[in-house]
Short mmCIF file of C-alpha atoms in Angstrom, two decimals:
data_model
loop_
_atom_site.label_atom_id
_atom_site.label_comp_id
_atom_site.label_asym_id
_atom_site.label_seq_id
_atom_site.Cartn_x
_atom_site.Cartn_y
_atom_site.Cartn_z
CA MET A 654 194.06 183.66 98.30
CA GLN A 655 194.35 182.38 94.79
CA ALA A 656 195.15 184.45 91.71
CA ARG A 657 191.57 185.65 91.25
CA GLY A 658 191.30 186.75 94.89
CA ILE A 659 194.67 188.52 94.69
CA ALA A 660 193.54 190.41 91.59
CA GLY A 661 190.29 191.42 93.31
CA SER A 662 192.16 192.62 96.40
CA LEU A 663 194.51 194.66 94.23
CA ARG A 664 191.62 196.23 92.34
CA HIS A 665 189.96 197.07 95.65
CA ARG A 666 193.03 198.95 96.90
CA LEU A 667 193.53 200.71 93.58
CA GLY A 668 189.88 201.77 93.55
CA ARG A 669 189.95 203.35 97.01
CA PRO A 670 190.40 207.15 96.99
CA LEU A 671 191.95 206.79 100.45
CA THR A 672 194.86 204.84 98.96
CA TRP A 673 195.72 207.52 96.42
CA GLY A 674 195.16 210.29 98.95
CA ALA A 675 197.60 208.66 101.36
CA ILE A 676 200.22 208.25 98.61
CA LEU A 677 199.82 211.91 97.61
CA VAL A 678 200.05 213.19 101.19
CA PHE A 679 203.05 210.96 101.92
CA GLY A 680 204.94 212.22 98.86
CA LEU A 681 204.10 215.88 99.42
CA ILE A 682 205.08 215.84 103.10
CA TRP A 683 208.31 214.01 102.35
CA ASN A 684 209.31 216.42 99.57
CA ALA A 685 208.27 219.42 101.68
CA ALA A 686 210.59 218.23 104.44
CA ARG A 687 213.46 217.84 101.99
CA TRP A 688 212.77 221.21 100.43
CA GLY A 689 212.72 222.83 103.89
CA LEU A 690 216.20 221.49 104.62
CA ALA A 691 217.57 222.32 101.18
CA PRO A 692 215.23 224.80 99.47
CA ASP A 693 217.57 225.41 96.54
CA GLY A 694 218.37 221.83 95.85
CA LEU A 695 215.17 219.83 95.21
CA ASP A 696 215.23 218.53 91.66
CA LEU A 697 212.05 217.36 89.93
CA ASP A 698 213.60 214.06 88.93
CA GLY A 699 213.69 210.63 90.50
CA GLU A 700 214.58 212.22 93.81
CA ALA A 701 211.20 214.00 94.00
CA LEU A 702 209.27 211.06 92.53
CA ALA A 703 210.77 208.53 94.91
CA PRO A 704 208.41 209.07 97.87
CA PHE A 705 205.36 208.68 95.60
CA ALA A 706 206.79 205.47 94.14
CA TRP A 707 207.57 204.15 97.60
CA GLY A 708 204.14 205.15 98.85
CA PHE A 709 202.54 203.17 96.01
CA THR A 710 204.76 200.17 96.74
CA LEU A 711 204.07 200.23 100.46
CA LEU A 712 200.31 200.84 100.35
CA VAL A 713 199.33 198.89 97.23
CA LEU A 714 201.90 196.17 96.52
CA ALA A 715 203.33 195.29 99.95
CA PRO A 716 200.32 193.19 101.11
CA LEU A 717 200.42 190.90 98.04
CA PRO A 718 202.97 188.30 99.27
CA TRP A 719 201.09 187.99 102.56
CA GLN A 720 197.83 187.35 100.73
CA TRP A 721 199.11 184.70 98.35
CA THR A 722 198.28 181.24 99.72
CA GLY A 723 197.41 179.28 96.59
CA ASP A 724 194.16 178.14 98.22
CA PRO A 725 190.94 179.77 99.54
CA ARG A 726 192.60 180.90 102.78
CA PRO A 727 192.68 184.73 102.87
CA LEU A 728 196.13 185.08 104.49
CA ALA A 729 199.42 183.20 104.48
CA SER A 730 200.89 181.86 107.69
CA PRO A 731 203.56 184.09 109.30
CA ALA A 732 206.38 181.78 108.13
CA ARG A 733 205.12 181.51 104.55
CA GLY A 734 204.29 185.20 104.39
CA LEU A 735 207.79 186.16 105.53
CA VAL A 736 209.42 183.77 103.04
CA GLN A 737 207.36 185.30 100.24
CA ALA A 738 207.62 188.91 101.40
CA LEU A 739 211.43 189.05 101.69
CA PRO A 740 212.29 188.30 98.04
CA PHE A 741 209.30 190.35 96.89
CA GLY A 742 210.52 193.29 98.96
CA LEU A 743 214.09 192.88 97.69
CA LEU A 744 212.82 192.90 94.12
CA CYS A 745 210.70 196.02 94.70
CA THR A 746 213.62 197.80 96.40
CA TRP A 747 216.06 196.91 93.61
CA ILE A 748 213.61 197.97 90.88
CA LEU A 749 212.86 201.32 92.53
CA VAL A 750 216.53 202.10 93.10
CA ALA A 751 217.36 201.07 89.53
CA LEU A 752 214.54 203.15 88.01
CA LEU A 753 214.88 206.21 90.23
CA GLY A 754 218.65 206.26 90.57
CA ALA A 755 219.90 208.32 93.46
CA GLY A 756 216.33 209.11 94.50
CA GLY A 757 215.47 205.47 94.90
CA LEU A 758 216.05 205.58 98.66
CA PRO A 759 214.38 208.84 99.69
CA ALA A 760 215.23 210.51 102.96
CA PRO A 761 214.05 214.01 103.90
CA MET A 762 217.35 215.03 105.45
CA MET A 763 219.62 213.68 102.75
CA GLY A 764 220.20 214.49 99.13
CA HIS A 765 222.70 214.81 96.31
CA GLY A 766 225.47 216.53 98.16
CA ARG A 767 223.07 218.98 99.82
CA MET A 768 224.58 218.78 103.23
CA GLY A 769 228.15 218.55 102.12
CA GLY A 770 230.49 217.10 99.48
CA HIS A 771 230.47 217.62 95.75
CA GLY A 772 227.27 218.09 93.74
CA PRO A 773 225.80 215.45 91.46
CA HIS A 774 227.63 216.76 88.40
CA GLY A 775 231.03 216.99 89.96
CA GLY A 776 230.67 220.55 91.30
CA MET A 777 231.00 221.63 94.90
CA GLY A 778 228.12 220.60 97.13
CA ARG A 779 225.97 223.24 98.77
CA GLY A 780 227.03 222.22 102.21
CA GLY A 781 230.62 223.41 101.83
CA PRO A 782 233.88 222.61 100.12
CA ARG A 783 234.66 219.47 102.04
CA GLY A 784 233.81 215.92 101.13
CA GLY A 785 234.28 213.89 98.03
CA GLY A 786 232.00 212.03 95.65
CA ALA A 787 228.38 212.61 94.88
CA CYS A 788 227.33 212.53 98.49
CA GLY A 789 230.36 212.83 100.65
CA SER A 790 230.04 212.17 104.31
CA GLU A 791 232.44 214.91 105.34
CA GLY A 792 231.13 218.39 105.89
CA GLY A 793 227.53 217.18 106.26
CA LEU A 794 225.29 215.49 108.74
CA PRO A 795 226.15 211.93 109.70
CA GLY A 796 224.68 209.61 107.13
CA ALA A 797 223.96 212.48 104.75
CA GLY A 798 225.05 210.44 101.79
CA LEU A 799 222.43 207.74 102.24
CA PRO A 800 220.32 208.43 99.17
CA GLY A 801 223.15 209.78 97.14
CA ALA A 802 224.38 206.35 96.22
CA GLY A 803 221.08 204.85 95.34
CA LEU A 804 222.44 202.90 92.37
CA PRO A 805 221.86 199.17 92.55
CA GLY A 806 225.49 198.29 93.10
CA ALA A 807 226.20 200.93 95.70
CA GLY A 808 225.64 198.65 98.66
CA LEU A 809 228.15 195.95 97.70
CA PRO A 810 230.71 194.96 100.36
CA GLY A 811 233.90 196.87 100.01
CA ALA A 812 232.20 199.91 98.48
CA GLY A 813 233.23 202.04 101.41
CA PRO A 814 231.23 203.94 104.03
CA GLN A 815 228.81 205.23 101.42
CA GLY A 816 227.98 201.72 100.21
CA ARG A 817 227.45 200.50 103.75
CA ARG A 818 225.08 203.39 104.47
CA THR A 819 223.13 202.63 101.31
CA LEU A 820 222.92 198.97 102.28
CA ILE A 821 221.66 199.89 105.75
CA ALA A 822 219.05 202.24 104.25
CA ALA A 823 217.92 199.58 101.79
CA GLY A 824 217.61 197.10 104.64
CA ALA A 825 215.54 199.56 106.65
CA TYR A 826 213.17 200.20 103.77
CA LEU A 827 212.92 196.46 103.07
CA SER A 828 212.05 195.75 106.71
CA PHE A 829 209.41 198.49 106.66
CA LEU A 830 207.93 197.13 103.42
CA VAL A 831 207.69 193.59 104.85
CA LEU A 832 206.23 194.78 108.17
CA LEU A 833 203.72 197.21 106.65
CA GLY A 834 202.65 194.59 104.11
CA ALA A 835 201.80 192.16 106.93
CA ILE A 836 199.86 194.83 108.83
CA LEU A 837 197.89 195.99 105.78
CA ALA A 838 197.09 192.43 104.71
CA ARG A 839 195.66 191.66 108.14
CA MET A 840 193.70 194.90 108.22
CA GLU A 841 192.21 194.13 104.82
CA ARG A 842 191.27 190.62 105.97
CA ALA A 843 189.55 192.11 109.03
CA GLU A 844 187.64 194.57 106.82
CA THR A 845 186.57 191.75 104.52
CA ALA A 846 185.42 189.61 107.45
CA GLU A 847 183.48 192.54 108.91
CA ALA A 848 181.81 193.25 105.57
CA ALA A 849 180.89 189.56 105.22
CA ALA A 850 179.40 189.56 108.72
CA ARG A 851 177.34 192.68 107.94
CA ASP A 852 176.15 191.13 104.69
CA ALA A 853 175.15 187.91 106.47
CA ALA A 854 173.25 189.93 109.08
CA ASP A 855 171.49 191.87 106.33
CA ARG A 856 170.53 188.66 104.55
CA THR A 857 169.15 187.22 107.76
CA ARG A 858 167.17 190.38 108.47
CA LEU A 859 165.90 190.52 104.88
CA ARG A 860 164.67 186.94 105.05
CA ALA A 861 163.07 187.57 108.43
CA LEU A 862 161.17 190.54 107.02
CA GLN A 863 160.14 188.55 103.98
CA GLY A 864 158.97 185.75 106.28
CA GLN A 865 157.00 188.31 108.27
CA MET A 866 155.02 189.13 105.13
CA HIS A 867 153.84 185.55 104.67
CA PRO A 868 151.53 185.27 107.70
CA HIS A 869 150.47 188.90 107.23
CA VAL A 870 149.23 188.17 103.71
CA PHE A 871 147.31 185.10 104.84
CA PHE A 872 145.84 186.80 107.89
CA ASN A 873 144.19 189.37 105.65
CA ALA A 874 143.10 186.67 103.19
CA VAL A 875 141.52 184.55 105.92
CA SER A 876 139.72 187.60 107.29
CA GLY A 877 138.19 188.16 103.89
CA VAL A 878 137.14 184.52 103.50
CA ALA A 879 135.50 184.52 106.94
CA GLU A 880 133.10 187.21 105.76
CA LEU A 881 131.94 184.95 102.90
CA VAL A 882 131.27 181.76 104.84
CA ARG A 883 127.67 182.68 105.77
CA GLU A 884 126.82 185.03 102.93
CA ASP A 885 128.28 183.05 100.01
CA PRO A 886 129.43 179.51 100.85
CA ALA A 887 130.28 178.79 97.22
CA GLY A 888 132.34 181.95 97.04
CA ALA A 889 134.07 180.99 100.28
CA GLU A 890 135.01 177.65 98.73
CA ARG A 891 136.51 179.36 95.67
CA ALA A 892 138.33 181.77 97.98
CA LEU A 893 139.87 178.88 99.92
CA LEU A 894 141.15 177.38 96.67
CA ASP A 895 142.61 180.73 95.65
CA MET A 896 144.17 181.09 99.06
CA ALA A 897 145.76 177.64 98.76
CA GLY A 898 147.34 178.70 95.46
CA LEU A 899 148.55 181.94 97.03
CA LEU A 900 150.01 180.01 99.97
CA ARG A 901 151.82 177.60 97.65
CA GLN A 902 153.32 180.42 95.60
CA VAL A 903 154.46 182.42 98.63
CA LEU A 904 156.04 179.38 100.26
CA ASP A 905 157.83 178.57 96.98
CA LEU A 906 159.69 181.86 97.36
CA GLY A 907 161.65 180.32 100.22
CA GLU A 908 164.72 182.40 100.89
CA ARG A 909 164.88 183.99 97.45
CA THR A 910 165.58 187.71 97.40
CA ALA A 911 164.48 188.23 93.79
CA HIS A 912 162.09 186.70 91.27
CA PRO A 913 160.60 187.68 87.88
CA LEU A 914 158.18 190.57 87.73
CA ALA A 915 155.65 188.23 86.08
CA ALA A 916 155.58 186.15 89.29
CA GLU A 917 155.02 189.33 91.30
CA ARG A 918 151.99 190.15 89.16
CA GLN A 919 150.66 186.62 89.62
CA LEU A 920 150.89 187.03 93.41
CA ALA A 921 148.95 190.29 93.22
CA GLU A 922 146.32 188.74 90.92
CA ARG A 923 145.68 185.89 93.35
CA TYR A 924 145.39 188.31 96.22
CA LEU A 925 142.97 190.44 94.19
CA ALA A 926 140.91 187.35 93.37
CA LEU A 927 140.35 186.83 97.10
CA GLU A 928 139.43 190.47 97.64
CA ALA A 929 137.13 190.45 94.63
CA LEU A 930 135.07 187.65 96.18
CA ARG A 931 134.64 189.76 99.29
CA LEU A 932 134.10 193.18 97.70
CA GLY A 933 132.37 192.17 94.47
CA ARG A 934 131.54 195.13 92.23
CA ARG A 935 132.89 197.55 94.81
CA LEU A 936 136.39 196.74 93.49
CA GLN A 937 137.27 197.82 89.93
CA VAL A 938 140.77 196.86 88.79
CA THR A 939 142.64 198.22 85.76
CA TRP A 940 146.09 197.00 84.66
CA ASP A 941 148.59 199.06 82.66
CA TRP A 942 151.41 196.56 82.35
CA ASP A 943 154.50 196.54 80.13
CA GLY A 944 154.81 192.85 79.28
CA SER A 945 158.38 193.28 78.06
CA LEU A 946 159.41 193.66 81.71
CA ASP A 947 157.98 190.31 82.86
CA ALA A 948 161.41 188.68 83.05
CA GLN A 949 162.89 191.56 85.06
CA GLU A 950 164.05 190.44 88.52
CA VAL A 951 162.48 192.27 91.47
CA PRO A 952 162.36 191.64 95.24
CA PRO A 953 159.48 189.33 96.24
CA LEU A 954 156.29 190.81 97.68
CA VAL A 955 156.80 194.44 96.66
CA LEU A 956 153.62 194.85 94.61
CA GLN A 957 151.18 192.95 96.87
CA PRO A 958 151.72 195.28 99.89
CA LEU A 959 150.84 198.29 97.73
CA VAL A 960 147.69 196.57 96.47
CA GLU A 961 146.76 195.48 100.00
CA ASN A 962 147.26 198.98 101.39
CA ALA A 963 145.12 200.53 98.64
CA ILE A 964 142.22 198.14 99.25
CA LYS A 965 142.39 198.00 103.04
CA HIS A 966 142.69 201.74 103.69
CA GLY A 967 141.24 203.29 100.55
CA ILE A 968 138.60 201.17 98.82
CA ALA A 969 137.16 198.80 101.46
CA PRO A 970 136.12 201.56 103.94
CA GLU A 971 134.04 203.31 101.24
CA ARG A 972 130.43 202.16 100.87
CA GLY A 973 130.67 202.42 97.11
CA GLY A 974 134.15 200.91 96.92
CA GLY A 975 136.55 202.38 94.41
CA GLU A 976 138.86 201.91 91.48
CA LEU A 977 142.34 200.38 91.55
CA ARG A 978 144.92 201.02 88.83
CA ILE A 979 148.14 199.02 88.69
CA ARG A 980 150.98 200.04 86.39
CA ALA A 981 154.43 198.69 85.59
CA GLY A 982 156.77 200.43 83.21
CA ARG A 983 160.23 201.82 82.60
CA ALA A 984 161.44 205.19 83.83
CA GLY A 985 164.89 206.12 82.61
CA ASP A 986 167.26 203.36 83.67
CA GLY A 987 164.86 201.91 86.23
CA LEU A 988 161.54 200.20 86.78
CA VAL A 989 158.41 201.85 88.19
CA LEU A 990 155.56 200.05 89.92
CA GLU A 991 152.55 202.23 90.67
CA VAL A 992 149.31 201.44 92.49
CA ALA A 993 146.66 204.17 92.51
CA ASN A 994 143.25 204.01 94.15
CA THR A 995 140.20 206.15 94.72
CA GLY A 996 138.31 206.10 97.98
CA ALA A 997 139.30 207.25 101.44
CA PRO A 998 142.50 209.33 101.58
CA PRO A 999 145.33 208.41 103.96
CA GLU A 1000 144.64 209.66 107.47
CA ALA A 1001 147.03 212.41 108.53
CA GLY A 1002 149.35 211.26 111.28
CA ARG A 1003 148.28 207.63 111.05
CA PRO A 1004 151.31 205.30 111.36
CA GLU A 1005 152.02 203.02 108.43
CA GLY A 1006 150.79 199.47 108.61
CA VAL A 1007 152.92 196.34 108.79
CA ALA A 1008 153.08 195.87 105.01
CA LEU A 1009 154.47 199.31 104.18
CA ARG A 1010 156.88 199.39 107.13
CA ASN A 1011 158.14 195.99 106.09
CA LEU A 1012 158.57 197.17 102.50
CA ARG A 1013 160.61 200.22 103.54
CA GLU A 1014 162.92 198.11 105.72
CA ARG A 1015 163.50 195.62 102.93
CA LEU A 1016 164.35 198.41 100.49
CA ALA A 1017 166.92 199.77 102.95
CA LEU A 1018 168.52 196.34 103.38
CA LEU A 1019 168.78 196.03 99.60
CA GLY A 1020 170.88 199.20 99.57
CA LEU A 1021 168.12 201.48 98.28
CA ASP A 1022 167.04 204.75 99.83
CA PRO A 1023 163.43 204.15 100.96
CA ALA A 1024 162.63 207.87 100.79
CA ALA A 1025 163.72 208.00 97.13
CA ALA A 1026 162.47 204.56 96.11
CA PHE A 1027 158.97 204.73 97.59
CA ALA A 1028 156.39 207.52 97.77
CA LEU A 1029 152.75 207.61 98.90
CA VAL A 1030 150.89 210.79 97.93
CA ARG A 1031 147.34 212.05 97.51
CA GLU A 1032 146.59 213.67 94.13
CA GLY A 1033 143.02 214.90 93.83
CA ALA A 1034 140.69 211.91 94.18
CA TRP A 1035 143.55 209.42 93.89
CA THR A 1036 146.02 208.01 96.38
CA ARG A 1037 149.15 207.02 94.51
CA ALA A 1038 151.87 204.63 95.76
CA THR A 1039 154.98 204.65 93.55
CA LEU A 1040 157.93 202.28 93.85
CA ARG A 1041 161.09 202.89 91.83
CA LEU A 1042 163.58 200.03 91.48
CA PRO A 1043 166.88 199.71 89.62
CA LEU A 1044 167.07 197.19 86.82
CA GLU A 1045 169.86 195.43 88.73
CA ILE A 1046 168.81 194.44 92.25
CA PRO A 1047 171.77 193.99 94.66
CA ASP A 1048 172.41 190.33 95.43
CA HIS A 1049 171.91 189.51 99.11
CA GLY A 1050 171.25 185.84 98.60
#
């Protein structure tokens, strides 16, 4: 990854509640274990903060050197990652030990003279009278002084058994930091690849559904024109011209997953022009349109299916036809498209047609809840189809 990718990965980890939950649980369990072994000796200083600081370092910062490649590759090679992770881990270890003092190398069984030796202020340790120094090794468990000499210089050669123990502990924590960083970096890469695969599958499915609408629209249009050929040849000719314009506009959509609302209205108007030639005065159309929303991006072919459904199942079956009202406006922080029609009510138990099923599936693939975004209800003499869309449509292109 490059710097921008590294920053995005870091923000992703920092924004995950799971990360902070794991750090909290890690620190609480660690301190509870220490308190259980020395209930009268846990100080709310660097010693208690150390496991939280180490948890943050391990879960948030450790993957960074494995992710830095300087190019678009998501992960460094094992050799490069190790070369970068070792000095990074040494720096993190030194900083934590320097900032947290004796608590910089936390261990649940070890503390400031808890298990033997003198206390941190020169007094006798709680483990007994034996031992010397802040964390004497006599009178306590083997290795009990590990965290007691957490100062940066404690691990220098010649510093005695305590310094060697501190150096060993620092090495163990460094190894764990490098290893966990490699594991977490690879897990994050796998999650990213899986998310990209899901997104690609969703895009493919979305385009397939959008492509399914194209022949469906023209099938209905051709059916309408066929009725005019004998009764009104001139009208049939005009209908064919309108259908050619509709075909051109639909094909121009290509693989786009959004276009201006004005283009969506134009699609519906051309479809209505075809239906008007077939139905004549039986179709009365009223528009209530907020022109300020014309530039708003919406998914293609969301209004036409509602218009088609209203005419096909509501107005066309009625001998006297019916009225169609089309509205576009704002509602809170979203956009509302509404198509209402008189005429035959929806038949109870009748499955939805291709257009509405297709619309619901496309809404789901765009990350919207179809049950909340779309509703079809009967209110008195009117059947009302309402579509609610956010002002920002998720990008699946």
